[in-house]
Coordinates of C-alpha atoms and ligand atoms in Angstrom, one line a residue:
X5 CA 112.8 134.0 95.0
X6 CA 109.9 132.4 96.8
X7 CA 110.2 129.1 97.3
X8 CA 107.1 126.9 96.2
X9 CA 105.2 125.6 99.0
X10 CA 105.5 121.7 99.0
X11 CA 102.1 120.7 98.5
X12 CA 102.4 122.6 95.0
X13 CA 106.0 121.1 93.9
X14 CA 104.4 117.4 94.9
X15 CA 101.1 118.4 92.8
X16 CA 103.3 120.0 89.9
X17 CA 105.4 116.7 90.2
X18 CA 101.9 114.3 89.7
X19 CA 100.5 116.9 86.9
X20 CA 104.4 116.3 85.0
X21 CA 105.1 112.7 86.0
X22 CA 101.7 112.2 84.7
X23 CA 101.9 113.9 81.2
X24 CA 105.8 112.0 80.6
X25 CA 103.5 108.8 81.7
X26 CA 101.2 109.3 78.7
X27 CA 103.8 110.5 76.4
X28 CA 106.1 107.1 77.0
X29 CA 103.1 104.8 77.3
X30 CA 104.4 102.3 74.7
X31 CA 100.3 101.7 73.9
X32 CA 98.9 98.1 72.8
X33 CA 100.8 96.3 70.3
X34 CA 98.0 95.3 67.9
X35 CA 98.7 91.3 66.5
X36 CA 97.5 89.4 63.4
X37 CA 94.3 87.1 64.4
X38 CA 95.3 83.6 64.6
X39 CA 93.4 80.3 64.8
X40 CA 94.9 77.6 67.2
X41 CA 94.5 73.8 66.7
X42 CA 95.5 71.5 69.9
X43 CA 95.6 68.1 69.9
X44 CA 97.7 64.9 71.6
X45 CA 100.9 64.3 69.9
X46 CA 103.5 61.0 70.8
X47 CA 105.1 63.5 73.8
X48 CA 101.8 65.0 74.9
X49 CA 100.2 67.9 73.3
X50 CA 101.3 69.9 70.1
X51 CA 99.9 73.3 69.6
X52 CA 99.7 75.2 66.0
X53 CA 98.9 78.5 66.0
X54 CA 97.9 79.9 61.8
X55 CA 98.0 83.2 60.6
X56 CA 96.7 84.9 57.2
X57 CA 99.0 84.1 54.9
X58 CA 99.8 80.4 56.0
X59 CA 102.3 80.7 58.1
X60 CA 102.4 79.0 61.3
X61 CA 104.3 77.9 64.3
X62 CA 104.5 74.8 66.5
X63 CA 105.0 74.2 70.0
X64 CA 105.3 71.2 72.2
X65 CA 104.2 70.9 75.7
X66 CA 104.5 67.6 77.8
X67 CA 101.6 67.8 80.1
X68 CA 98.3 69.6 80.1
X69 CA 99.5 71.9 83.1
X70 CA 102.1 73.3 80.8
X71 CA 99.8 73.7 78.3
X72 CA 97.4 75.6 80.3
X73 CA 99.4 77.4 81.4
X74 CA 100.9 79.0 77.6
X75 CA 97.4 79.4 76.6
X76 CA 95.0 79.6 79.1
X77 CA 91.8 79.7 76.4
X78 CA 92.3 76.4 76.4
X79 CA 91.8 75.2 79.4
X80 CA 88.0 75.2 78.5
X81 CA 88.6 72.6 75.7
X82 CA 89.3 69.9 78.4
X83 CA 86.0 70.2 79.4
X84 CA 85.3 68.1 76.4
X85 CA 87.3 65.3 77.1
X86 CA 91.3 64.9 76.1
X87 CA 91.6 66.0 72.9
X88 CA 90.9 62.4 71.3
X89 CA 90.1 65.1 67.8
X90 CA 92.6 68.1 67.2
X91 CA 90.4 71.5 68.6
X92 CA 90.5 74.7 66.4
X93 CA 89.6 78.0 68.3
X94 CA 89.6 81.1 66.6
X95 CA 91.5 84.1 68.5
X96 CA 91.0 87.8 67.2
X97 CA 91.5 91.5 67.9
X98 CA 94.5 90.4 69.4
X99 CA 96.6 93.1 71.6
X100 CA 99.8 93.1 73.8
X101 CA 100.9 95.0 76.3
X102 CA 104.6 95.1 78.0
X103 CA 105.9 96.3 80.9
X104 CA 109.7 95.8 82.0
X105 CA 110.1 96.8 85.2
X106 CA 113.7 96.4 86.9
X107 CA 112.5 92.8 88.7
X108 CA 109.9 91.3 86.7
X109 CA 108.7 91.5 83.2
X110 CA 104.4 91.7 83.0
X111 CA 103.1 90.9 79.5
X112 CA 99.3 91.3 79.4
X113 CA 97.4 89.4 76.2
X114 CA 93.8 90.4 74.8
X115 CA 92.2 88.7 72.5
X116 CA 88.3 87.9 71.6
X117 CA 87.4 84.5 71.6
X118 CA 83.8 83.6 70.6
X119 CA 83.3 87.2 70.5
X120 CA 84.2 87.7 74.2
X121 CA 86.9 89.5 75.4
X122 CA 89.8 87.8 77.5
X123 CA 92.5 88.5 79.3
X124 CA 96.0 87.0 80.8
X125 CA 99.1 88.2 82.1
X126 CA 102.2 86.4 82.2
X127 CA 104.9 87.4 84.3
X128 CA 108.9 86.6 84.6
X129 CA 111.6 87.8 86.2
X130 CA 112.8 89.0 83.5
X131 CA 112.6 89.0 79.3
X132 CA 114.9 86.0 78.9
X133 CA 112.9 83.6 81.2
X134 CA 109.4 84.9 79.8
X135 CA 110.4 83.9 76.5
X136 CA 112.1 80.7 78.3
X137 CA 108.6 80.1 80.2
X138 CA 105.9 81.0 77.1
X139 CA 108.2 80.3 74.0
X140 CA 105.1 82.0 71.9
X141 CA 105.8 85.2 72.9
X142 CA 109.5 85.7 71.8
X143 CA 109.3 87.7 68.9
X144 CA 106.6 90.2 70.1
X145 CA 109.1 90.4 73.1
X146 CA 112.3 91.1 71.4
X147 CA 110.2 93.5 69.0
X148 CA 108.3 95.7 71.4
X149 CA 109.6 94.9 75.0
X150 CA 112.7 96.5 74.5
X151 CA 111.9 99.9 72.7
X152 CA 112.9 103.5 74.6
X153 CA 109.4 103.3 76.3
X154 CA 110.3 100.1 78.7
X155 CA 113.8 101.8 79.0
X156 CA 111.9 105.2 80.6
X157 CA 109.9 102.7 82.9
X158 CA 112.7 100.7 84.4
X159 CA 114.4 104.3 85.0
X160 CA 111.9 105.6 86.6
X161 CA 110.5 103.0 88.6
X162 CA 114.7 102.9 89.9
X163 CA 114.3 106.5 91.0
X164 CA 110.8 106.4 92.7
X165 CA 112.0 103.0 94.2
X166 CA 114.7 105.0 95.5
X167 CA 112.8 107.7 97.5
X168 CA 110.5 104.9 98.8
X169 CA 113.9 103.1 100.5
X170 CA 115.0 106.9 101.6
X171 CA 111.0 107.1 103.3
X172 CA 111.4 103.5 104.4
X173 CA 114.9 104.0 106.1
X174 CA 113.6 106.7 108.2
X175 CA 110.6 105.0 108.9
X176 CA 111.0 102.5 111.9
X177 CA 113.3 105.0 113.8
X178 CA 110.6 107.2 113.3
X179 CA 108.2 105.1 114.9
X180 CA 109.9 103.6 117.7
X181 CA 111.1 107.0 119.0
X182 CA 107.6 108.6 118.3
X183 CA 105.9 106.0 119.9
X184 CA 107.8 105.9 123.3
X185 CA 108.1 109.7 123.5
X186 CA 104.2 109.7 123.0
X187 CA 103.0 107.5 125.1
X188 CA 105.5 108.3 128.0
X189 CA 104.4 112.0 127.2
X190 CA 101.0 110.8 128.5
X191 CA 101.9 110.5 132.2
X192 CA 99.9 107.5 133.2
X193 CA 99.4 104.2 132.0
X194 CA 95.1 105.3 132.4
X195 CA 95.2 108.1 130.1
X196 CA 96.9 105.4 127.0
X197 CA 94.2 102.3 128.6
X198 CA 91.7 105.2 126.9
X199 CA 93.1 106.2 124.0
X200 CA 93.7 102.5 122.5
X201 CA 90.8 101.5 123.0
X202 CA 88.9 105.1 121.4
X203 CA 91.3 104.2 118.5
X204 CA 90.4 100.7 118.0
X205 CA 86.9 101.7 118.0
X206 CA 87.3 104.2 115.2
X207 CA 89.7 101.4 113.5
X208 CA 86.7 99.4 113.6
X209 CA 84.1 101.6 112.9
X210 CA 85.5 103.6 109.8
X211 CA 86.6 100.2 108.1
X212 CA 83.0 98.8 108.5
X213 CA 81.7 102.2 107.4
X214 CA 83.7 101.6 104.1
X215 CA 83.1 98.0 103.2
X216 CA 79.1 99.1 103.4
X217 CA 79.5 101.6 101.0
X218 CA 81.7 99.7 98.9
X219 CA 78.8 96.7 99.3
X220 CA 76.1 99.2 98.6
X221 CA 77.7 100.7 95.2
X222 CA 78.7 97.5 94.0
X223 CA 75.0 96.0 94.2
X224 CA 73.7 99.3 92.7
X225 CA 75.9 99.3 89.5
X226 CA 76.4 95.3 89.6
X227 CA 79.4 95.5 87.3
X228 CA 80.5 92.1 87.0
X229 CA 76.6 90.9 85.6
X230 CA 77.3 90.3 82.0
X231 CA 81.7 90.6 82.1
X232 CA 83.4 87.5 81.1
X233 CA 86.2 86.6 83.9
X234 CA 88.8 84.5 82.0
X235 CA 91.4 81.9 84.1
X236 CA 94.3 84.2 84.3
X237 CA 98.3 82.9 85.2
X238 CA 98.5 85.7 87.7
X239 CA 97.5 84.1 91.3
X240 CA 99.5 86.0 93.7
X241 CA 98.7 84.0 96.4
X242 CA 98.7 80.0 96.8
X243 CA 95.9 80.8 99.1
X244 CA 96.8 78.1 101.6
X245 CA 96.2 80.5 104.5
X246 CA 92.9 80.4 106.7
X247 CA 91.0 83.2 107.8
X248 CA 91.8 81.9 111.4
X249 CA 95.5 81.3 110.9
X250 CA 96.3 84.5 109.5
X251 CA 94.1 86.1 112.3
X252 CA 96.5 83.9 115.2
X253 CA 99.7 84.7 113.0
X254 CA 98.7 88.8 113.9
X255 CA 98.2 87.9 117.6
X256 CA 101.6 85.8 117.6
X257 CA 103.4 88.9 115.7
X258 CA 102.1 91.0 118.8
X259 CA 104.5 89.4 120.9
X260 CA 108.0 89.7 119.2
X261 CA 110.5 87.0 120.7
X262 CA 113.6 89.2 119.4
X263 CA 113.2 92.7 119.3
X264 CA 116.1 93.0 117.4
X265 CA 115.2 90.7 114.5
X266 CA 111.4 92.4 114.5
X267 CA 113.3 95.8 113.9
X268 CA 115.6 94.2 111.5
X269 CA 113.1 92.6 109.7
X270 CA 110.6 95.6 109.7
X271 CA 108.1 93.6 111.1
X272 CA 105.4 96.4 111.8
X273 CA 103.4 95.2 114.4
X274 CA 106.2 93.5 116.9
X275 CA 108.0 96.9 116.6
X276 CA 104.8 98.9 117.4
X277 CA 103.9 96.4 120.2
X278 CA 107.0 96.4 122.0
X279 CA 107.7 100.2 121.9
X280 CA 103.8 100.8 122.9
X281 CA 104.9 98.2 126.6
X282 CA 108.1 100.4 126.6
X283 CA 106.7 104.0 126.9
X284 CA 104.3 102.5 129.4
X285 CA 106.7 100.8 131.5
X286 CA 108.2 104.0 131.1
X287 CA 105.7 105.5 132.7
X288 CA 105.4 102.8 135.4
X289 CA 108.8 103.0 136.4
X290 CA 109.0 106.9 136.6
X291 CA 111.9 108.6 138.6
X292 CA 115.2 109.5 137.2
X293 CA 115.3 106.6 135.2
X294 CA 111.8 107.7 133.5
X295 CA 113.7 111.2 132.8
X296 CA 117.0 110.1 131.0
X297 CA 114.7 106.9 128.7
X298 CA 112.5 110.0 127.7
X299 CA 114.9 112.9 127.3
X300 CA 117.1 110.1 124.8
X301 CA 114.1 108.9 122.8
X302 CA 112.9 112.6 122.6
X303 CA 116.0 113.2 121.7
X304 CA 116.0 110.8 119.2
X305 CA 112.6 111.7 117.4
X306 CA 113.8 115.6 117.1
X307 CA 117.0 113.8 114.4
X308 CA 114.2 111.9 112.7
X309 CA 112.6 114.1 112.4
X310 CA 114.8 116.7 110.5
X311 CA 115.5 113.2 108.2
X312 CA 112.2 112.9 107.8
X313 CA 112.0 116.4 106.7
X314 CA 114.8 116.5 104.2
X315 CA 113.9 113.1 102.3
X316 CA 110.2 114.6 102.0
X317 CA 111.8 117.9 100.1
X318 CA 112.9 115.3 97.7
X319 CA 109.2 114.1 97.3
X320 CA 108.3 115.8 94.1
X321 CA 111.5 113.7 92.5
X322 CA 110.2 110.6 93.5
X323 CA 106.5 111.2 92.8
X324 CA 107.3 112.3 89.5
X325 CA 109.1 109.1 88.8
X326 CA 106.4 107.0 90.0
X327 CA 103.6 108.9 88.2
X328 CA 105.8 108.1 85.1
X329 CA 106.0 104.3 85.8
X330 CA 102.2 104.2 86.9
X331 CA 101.0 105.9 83.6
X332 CA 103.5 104.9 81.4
X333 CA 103.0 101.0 82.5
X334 CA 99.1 100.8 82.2
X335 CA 97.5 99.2 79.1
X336 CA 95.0 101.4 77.6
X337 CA 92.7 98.8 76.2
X338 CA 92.5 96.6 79.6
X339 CA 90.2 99.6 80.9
X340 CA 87.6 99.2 78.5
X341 CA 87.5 95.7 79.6
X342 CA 87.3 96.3 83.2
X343 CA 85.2 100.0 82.7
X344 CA 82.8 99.3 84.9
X345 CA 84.6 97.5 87.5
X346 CA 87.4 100.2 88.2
X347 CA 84.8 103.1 88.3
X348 CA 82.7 100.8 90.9
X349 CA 85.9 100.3 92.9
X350 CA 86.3 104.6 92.6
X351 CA 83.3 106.0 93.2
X352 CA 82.8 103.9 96.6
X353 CA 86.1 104.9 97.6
X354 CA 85.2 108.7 96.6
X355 CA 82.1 108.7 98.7
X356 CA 84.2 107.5 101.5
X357 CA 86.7 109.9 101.4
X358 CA 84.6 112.9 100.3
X359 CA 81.4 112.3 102.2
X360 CA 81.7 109.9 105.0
X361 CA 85.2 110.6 106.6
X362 CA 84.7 114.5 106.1
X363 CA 81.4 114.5 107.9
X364 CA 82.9 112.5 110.6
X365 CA 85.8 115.2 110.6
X366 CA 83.2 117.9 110.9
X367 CA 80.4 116.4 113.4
X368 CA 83.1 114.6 115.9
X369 CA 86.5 116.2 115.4
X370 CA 85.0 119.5 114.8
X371 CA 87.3 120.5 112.3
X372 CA 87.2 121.6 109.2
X373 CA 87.0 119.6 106.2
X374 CA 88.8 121.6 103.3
X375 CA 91.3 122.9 105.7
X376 CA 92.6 119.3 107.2
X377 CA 92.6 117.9 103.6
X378 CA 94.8 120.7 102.4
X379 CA 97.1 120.3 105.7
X380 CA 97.6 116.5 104.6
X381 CA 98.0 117.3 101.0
X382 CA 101.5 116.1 100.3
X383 CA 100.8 113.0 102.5
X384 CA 98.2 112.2 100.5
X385 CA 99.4 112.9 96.9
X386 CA 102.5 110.6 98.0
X387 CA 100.2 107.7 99.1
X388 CA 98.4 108.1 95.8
X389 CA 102.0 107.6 93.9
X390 CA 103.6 105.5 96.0
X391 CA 100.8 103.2 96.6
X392 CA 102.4 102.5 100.2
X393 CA 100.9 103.6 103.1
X394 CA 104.2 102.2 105.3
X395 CA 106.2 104.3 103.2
X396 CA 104.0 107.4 102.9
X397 CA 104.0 107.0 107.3
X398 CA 106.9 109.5 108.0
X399 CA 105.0 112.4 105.6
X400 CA 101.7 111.1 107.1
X401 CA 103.5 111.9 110.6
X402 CA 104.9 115.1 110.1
X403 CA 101.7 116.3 107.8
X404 CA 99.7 115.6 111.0
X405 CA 101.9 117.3 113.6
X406 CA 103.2 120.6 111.5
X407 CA 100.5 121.2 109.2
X408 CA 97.4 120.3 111.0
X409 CA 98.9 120.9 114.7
X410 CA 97.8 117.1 116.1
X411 CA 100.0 116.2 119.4
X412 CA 102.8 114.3 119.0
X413 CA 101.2 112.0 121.5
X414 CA 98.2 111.2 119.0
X415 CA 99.6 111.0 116.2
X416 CA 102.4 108.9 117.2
X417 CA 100.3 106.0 118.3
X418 CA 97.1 106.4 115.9
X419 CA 100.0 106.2 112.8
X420 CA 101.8 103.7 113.0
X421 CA 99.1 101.5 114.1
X422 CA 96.9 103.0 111.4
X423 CA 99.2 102.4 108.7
X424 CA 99.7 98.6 110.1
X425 CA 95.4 97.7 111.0
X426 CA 93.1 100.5 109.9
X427 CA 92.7 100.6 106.0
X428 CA 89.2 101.9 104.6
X429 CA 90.2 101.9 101.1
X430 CA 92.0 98.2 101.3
X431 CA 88.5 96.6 103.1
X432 CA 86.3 98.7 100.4
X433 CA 87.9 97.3 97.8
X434 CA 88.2 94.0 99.2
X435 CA 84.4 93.9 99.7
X436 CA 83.9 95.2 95.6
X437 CA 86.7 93.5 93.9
X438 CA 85.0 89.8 95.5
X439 CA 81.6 90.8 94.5
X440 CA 82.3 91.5 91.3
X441 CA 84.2 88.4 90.7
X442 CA 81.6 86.7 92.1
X443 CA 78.8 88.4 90.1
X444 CA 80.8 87.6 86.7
X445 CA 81.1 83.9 87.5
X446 CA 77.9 83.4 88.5
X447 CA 75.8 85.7 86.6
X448 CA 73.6 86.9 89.6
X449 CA 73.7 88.8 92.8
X450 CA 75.7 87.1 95.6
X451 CA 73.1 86.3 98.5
X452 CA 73.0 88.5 101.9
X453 CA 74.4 86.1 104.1
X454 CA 77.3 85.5 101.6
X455 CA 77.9 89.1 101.5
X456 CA 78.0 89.1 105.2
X457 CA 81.2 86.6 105.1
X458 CA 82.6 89.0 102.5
X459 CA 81.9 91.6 104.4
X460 CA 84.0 90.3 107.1
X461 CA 86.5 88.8 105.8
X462 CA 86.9 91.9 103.8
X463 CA 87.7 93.6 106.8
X464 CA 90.3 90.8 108.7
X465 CA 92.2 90.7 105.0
X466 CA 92.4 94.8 105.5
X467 CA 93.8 94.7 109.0
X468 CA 96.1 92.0 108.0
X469 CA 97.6 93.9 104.5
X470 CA 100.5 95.2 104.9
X471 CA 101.4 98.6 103.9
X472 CA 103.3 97.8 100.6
X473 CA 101.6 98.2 96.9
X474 CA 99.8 95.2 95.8
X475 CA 98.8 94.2 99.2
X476 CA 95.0 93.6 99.5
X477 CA 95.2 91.7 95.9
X478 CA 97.4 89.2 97.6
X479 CA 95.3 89.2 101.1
X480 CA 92.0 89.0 98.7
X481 CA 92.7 85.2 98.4
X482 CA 91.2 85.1 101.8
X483 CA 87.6 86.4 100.7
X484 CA 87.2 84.5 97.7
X485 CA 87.9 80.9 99.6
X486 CA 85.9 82.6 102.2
X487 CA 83.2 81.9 99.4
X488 CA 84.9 79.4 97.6
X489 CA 85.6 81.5 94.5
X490 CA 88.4 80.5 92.2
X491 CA 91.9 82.2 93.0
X492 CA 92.7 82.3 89.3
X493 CA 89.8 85.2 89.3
X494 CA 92.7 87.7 90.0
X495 CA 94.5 87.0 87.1
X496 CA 92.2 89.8 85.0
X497 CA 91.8 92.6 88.2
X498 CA 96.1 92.6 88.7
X499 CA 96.4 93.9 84.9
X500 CA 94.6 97.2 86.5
X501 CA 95.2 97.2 90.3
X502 CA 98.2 100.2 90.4
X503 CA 96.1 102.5 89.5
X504 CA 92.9 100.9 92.1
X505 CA 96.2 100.9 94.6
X506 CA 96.8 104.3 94.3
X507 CA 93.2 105.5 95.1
X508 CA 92.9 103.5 98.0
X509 CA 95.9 103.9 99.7
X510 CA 95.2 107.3 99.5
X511 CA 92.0 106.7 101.2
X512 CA 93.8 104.7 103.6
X513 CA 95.9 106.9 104.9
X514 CA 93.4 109.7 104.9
X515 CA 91.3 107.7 107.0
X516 CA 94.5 107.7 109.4
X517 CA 94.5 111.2 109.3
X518 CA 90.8 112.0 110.1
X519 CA 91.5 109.2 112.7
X520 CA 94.3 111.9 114.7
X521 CA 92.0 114.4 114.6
X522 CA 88.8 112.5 116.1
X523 CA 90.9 111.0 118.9
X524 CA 92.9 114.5 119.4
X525 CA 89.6 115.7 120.5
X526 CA 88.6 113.3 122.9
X527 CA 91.9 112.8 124.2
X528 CA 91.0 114.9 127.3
X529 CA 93.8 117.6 129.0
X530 CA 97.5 116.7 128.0
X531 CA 99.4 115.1 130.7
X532 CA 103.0 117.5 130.9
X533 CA 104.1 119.5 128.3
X534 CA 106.8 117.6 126.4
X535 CA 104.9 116.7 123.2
X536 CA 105.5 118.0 120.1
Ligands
LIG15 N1 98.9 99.6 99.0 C1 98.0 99.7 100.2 C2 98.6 100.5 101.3 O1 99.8 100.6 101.3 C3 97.6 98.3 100.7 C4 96.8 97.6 99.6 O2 97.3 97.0 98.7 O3 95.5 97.8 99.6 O4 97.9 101.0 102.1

């Protein structure tokens, strides 16, 4: 029989791992309304939360922090003063949503309060400490968070977690004996002076390209005039770093002081530093001791590569499996909520990766749209499940150099870099997901210069995101003290950022892509004849 070429298995794979997503989506647990009365008690503050019927609870907290913390609607009450009077606020069209995942446990709450919607997540480690942490939430825990739905999730985020550590395994051999054989396969230390630089220009160029768009559609559809942005619990950052110090912290993570602990530690851009110096002192030392360096690392990349090639047959496994957990673990009702917002967020990244990268495929690379996207299909279906464009890198590699014929030479030093500095989608969303924050709190259009800081700060947080799901919504605490907006602001955007994740890593590593082929072009005549 035939076998089915990969891209189809891996598209088969997102159709299925989609459909099981929907089917074991455990949905919103609808709750009774409730009122809640808060006042001081001898400890510190008592809260009572009433349903029909009157039956109530009680719940002690000794400090306001802790209180705040259990019921962030409250937090607004303080405004008034400390509770001298006991407060009543009423809470309806209350909904729940679980997800158990195999390290943490992500309860998402939405209620309407004064007829507004709001939203909170509260996360633990696991079930026991979140009903150790928020006490109120025990029963609707025990009840729902533990039904065949949550046990489907944790399985399957195991499995896809499992082809992500196969990808990652091969990953930094990949690189290191890519990136030597590349750049020694250039022949002189000119010919790489040229390229990095032609790289680092369309880095810089592409990125900026994709925060304007992202700027423009997000002042054309203004979705945050008019949403209500609740305090959330879900700050993923402490947001103690600078713009500054994480900019110096890059430069110092250039230069590795132990190679060996960089490789150990994964540390991307040490690695990709070090073996960038290696293949050109390579170069510079030449001679017989040029030959055996380069016949070893060649050597080398021809076993990773085979690995590479054998964990990506097992790619429609693991994109299945994380197509499960991604569809099975989103709240339905959170995207009404935040409508607008996500389909801000996707359109700008659609015109990026359908209009602006593809023309600049077809004017500069002189290639041909349709054709390169369907050579980096499985690449980029598995960015889009995996949300990681560090473990999507070995497919990215191989995609580029079998499928779409790029040198090794090029692809082996655009990559990995890419994967580390260049992300499009990342700084696009960036750029939208701080606007919109800001245009909820404050009700109006953030001024042009402001957007301007965004705008670049957008783009150091990008470069400085690492390749790993969730990271621009950590590195977005850069931006919003870049304009002095509230951290807690994330608290209601993590509740839907898998599924923004997935879209722009895609973009992200797309953007690499289209990145080989440009500098493939101007690379000028190849140097000897030992690239792949
Ligand atoms: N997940 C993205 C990537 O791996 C980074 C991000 O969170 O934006 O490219």
């Amino acid at each position: 029989m035939k076998k089915i070429p990969l891209h189809y298995q891996i598209l088969i794979a997102l159709i299925v791992g989609t459909f099981l997503g929907f089917l074991f989506n455990p949905g919103e647990i609808t709750l009774a309304d409730l009122s809640l009365t808060a006042s001081r008690s001898e400890t510190g503050y008592q809260v009572i939360e009433k349903y029909a019927g009157d039956q109530q609870k009680e719940y002690e907290f000794k400090d306001r922090n802790e209180l705040v913390a259990n019921y962030p609607e409250l937090a607004k009450l303080f405004a008034m003063g400390e509770l001298e009077k006991p407060v009543t606020v009423e809470v309806n069209q209350r909904s729940i949503h679980i997800v158990d995942s195999v390290k943490k446990v992500t309860l998402t709450y939405t209620r309407s309060i004064d007829q507004k919607m709001v939203v909170t997540s509260y996360s633990a480690s696991s079930g026991e400490e979140l009903v150790k942490k928020y006490p109120q939430w025990e029963t609707d825990y025990f009840l729902f968070g533990t039904g065949l739905s949550q046990k489907v999730m944790v399985i399957s985020k195991w499995l896809g977690d499992l082809f992500l550590r196969l990808l990652k395994m091969v990953t930094i051999p990949l690189i290191v004996t890519s990136l030597i054989t590349g750049i020694a396969s250039l022949g002189n230390a000119t010919r790489f002076g040229a390229m990095f630089s032609k790289t680092l220009l369309y880095y810089l160029f592409t990125s900026l390209l994709a925060i304007s768009t992202g700027i423009l559609v997000v002042n054309l559809i203004r979705p945050g005039i008019g949403a209500e942005l609740p305090g959330g619990s879900g700050v993923l950052s402490s947001g103690r770093e600078s713009v500054g110090s994480i900019f110096l912290d890059m430069i110092d993570r250039l230069i590795p002081t132990n190679i060996i602990h960089s490789l150990g530690a994964g540390e991307f851009l040490s690695i990709i530093s070090f073996s960038m110096l290696a293949g050109i002192f390579i170069i510079l030392v030449g001679g017989k001791h040029a030959k055996v360096l380069t016949d070893f690392f060649q050597a080398g990349f021809e076993v990773m590569m085979r690995m590479t090639m054998f964990v990506i047959s097992l790619a429609p496994i693991g994109v299945t499996a994380f197509m499960i957990y991604a569809v099975s673990s989103q709240g339905i009702e959170i995207f009404k909520t935040l409508g607008w917002y996500m389909i801000t967020v996707s359109l700008a990244l659609l015109i990026h990766a359908v209009v602006i990268l593809p023309c600049l495929l077809k004017f500069v690379a002189g290639r041909s749209p349709l054709q390169f996207a369907h050579a980096m299909s499985p690449a980029l279906m598995t960015a889009f499940s995996t949300a990681s464009s560090n473990g999507t890198l070995p497919l990215t590699m191989t995609c580029v150099e079998e499928n779409a014929k790029v040198s090794n030479e090029v692809s082996s030093f655009v990559l990995p870099l890419g994967a580390t500095i260049n992300m499009d989608g990342t700084a696009l969303y960036e750029a939208v997901a701080v606007l919109f924050i800001a245009q909820a709190y404050t009700g109006v259009v953030m001024p042009l210069p402001d957007q301007i800081l965004v705008a670049v700060t957008a783009l150091l947080a990008s470069i400085g995101a690492a390749g790993i799901p969730h990271a621009g919504l950590v590195m977005m605490a850069i931006v919003l003290q870049a304009v002095g907006l509230p951290l807690e602001a994330q608290g209601v955007i993590i509740a839907v950022d898998r599924v923004l994740d997935m879209c722009r890593t895609s973009v992200n590593v797309w953007s690499d892509s289209c990145g080989c082929a440009i500098i493939e072009r101007y690379r000028g005549p190849a140097a000897s004849s030992n690239s792949t």
